[in-house]
């Protein structure tokens, strides 16, 4: 972890304040003054500020059922950030340890984003390495989407998705995908990639159009809260990635 992020995660300092105290020489790592904010520190390093050993707050891991017209960003833009929904009344577990005023929302990020109009499962954390293990393309983490289409889905296309689809602007075929037909115009799609607008582009490539998109599962983690609600992941869910 970068030294400035470690200081932020173990104190009440803002990003700018952490930068200032580090560059001023007020932070020591293993007995030596370090003034480079990007210096990497590890769990076993001794980091001292104001004569106090700094201990980072534990990482947090959450899931949310993201509503439409919210964005997977830390700041509001045209639509509000989904992180605004991290409130006590929307949490379904962990309330005995929850202090909403101490959620440190600016430290959190969303692992695996969804478009503003897409609903469903998003994972929220402040653990960058955990996010990397989920989003690294070579890890082939499966993601399951419930897809509503403008036209009936032709069953013969199941093999097309299995063997890969040529997306516009891409040189290689998509990785093998699994399609399960629910109704004429609704399917479950499992993919292991996360290309830009991939699901919508895959169905467009076979002459159909996505009119509704909802993510139900990432890896072994399944969505089990109502729209707009969130909860903490279990240790087993966290370690499954």
mmCIF file with all atom_site columns, C-alpha atoms in Angstrom, residues 59-63 124-127 130 231-234 238:
data_model
loop_
_atom_site.group_PDB
_atom_site.id
_atom_site.type_symbol
_atom_site.label_atom_id
_atom_site.label_alt_id
_atom_site.label_comp_id
_atom_site.label_asym_id
_atom_site.label_entity_id
_atom_site.label_seq_id
_atom_site.pdbx_PDB_ins_code
_atom_site.Cartn_x
_atom_site.Cartn_y
_atom_site.Cartn_z
_atom_site.occupancy
_atom_site.B_iso_or_equiv
_atom_site.pdbx_formal_charge
_atom_site.auth_seq_id
_atom_site.auth_comp_id
_atom_site.auth_asym_id
_atom_site.auth_atom_id
_atom_site.pdbx_PDB_model_num
ATOM 1  C CA . UNK A 1 59  ? -10.434 -3.752  5.105  1.00 0.00 ? 59  UNK A CA 1
ATOM 2  C CA . UNK A 1 60  ? -14.160 -3.754  4.391  1.00 0.00 ? 60  UNK A CA 1
ATOM 3  C CA . UNK A 1 61  ? -16.044 -5.888  1.904  1.00 0.00 ? 61  UNK A CA 1
ATOM 4  C CA . UNK A 1 62  ? -19.681 -5.257  0.973  1.00 0.00 ? 62  UNK A CA 1
ATOM 5  C CA . UNK A 1 63  ? -22.231 -6.047  -1.678 1.00 0.00 ? 63  UNK A CA 1
ATOM 6  C CA . UNK A 1 124 ? -17.583 -2.460  -2.619 1.00 0.00 ? 124 UNK A CA 1
ATOM 7  C CA . UNK A 1 125 ? -14.264 -2.458  -0.770 1.00 0.00 ? 125 UNK A CA 1
ATOM 8  C CA . UNK A 1 126 ? -11.174 -0.511  0.234  1.00 0.00 ? 126 UNK A CA 1
ATOM 9  C CA . UNK A 1 127 ? -8.855  -3.449  -0.506 1.00 0.00 ? 127 UNK A CA 1
ATOM 10 C CA . UNK A 1 130 ? -8.782  -7.970  -3.526 1.00 0.00 ? 130 UNK A CA 1
ATOM 11 C CA . UNK A 1 231 ? -24.630 -5.903  3.434  1.00 0.00 ? 231 UNK A CA 1
ATOM 12 C CA . UNK A 1 232 ? -21.165 -6.966  4.539  1.00 0.00 ? 232 UNK A CA 1
ATOM 13 C CA . UNK A 1 233 ? -19.696 -10.048 2.883  1.00 0.00 ? 233 UNK A CA 1
ATOM 14 C CA . UNK A 1 234 ? -19.001 -13.116 4.985  1.00 0.00 ? 234 UNK A CA 1
ATOM 15 C CA . UNK A 1 238 ? -14.303 -12.630 0.798  1.00 0.00 ? 238 UNK A CA 1
#
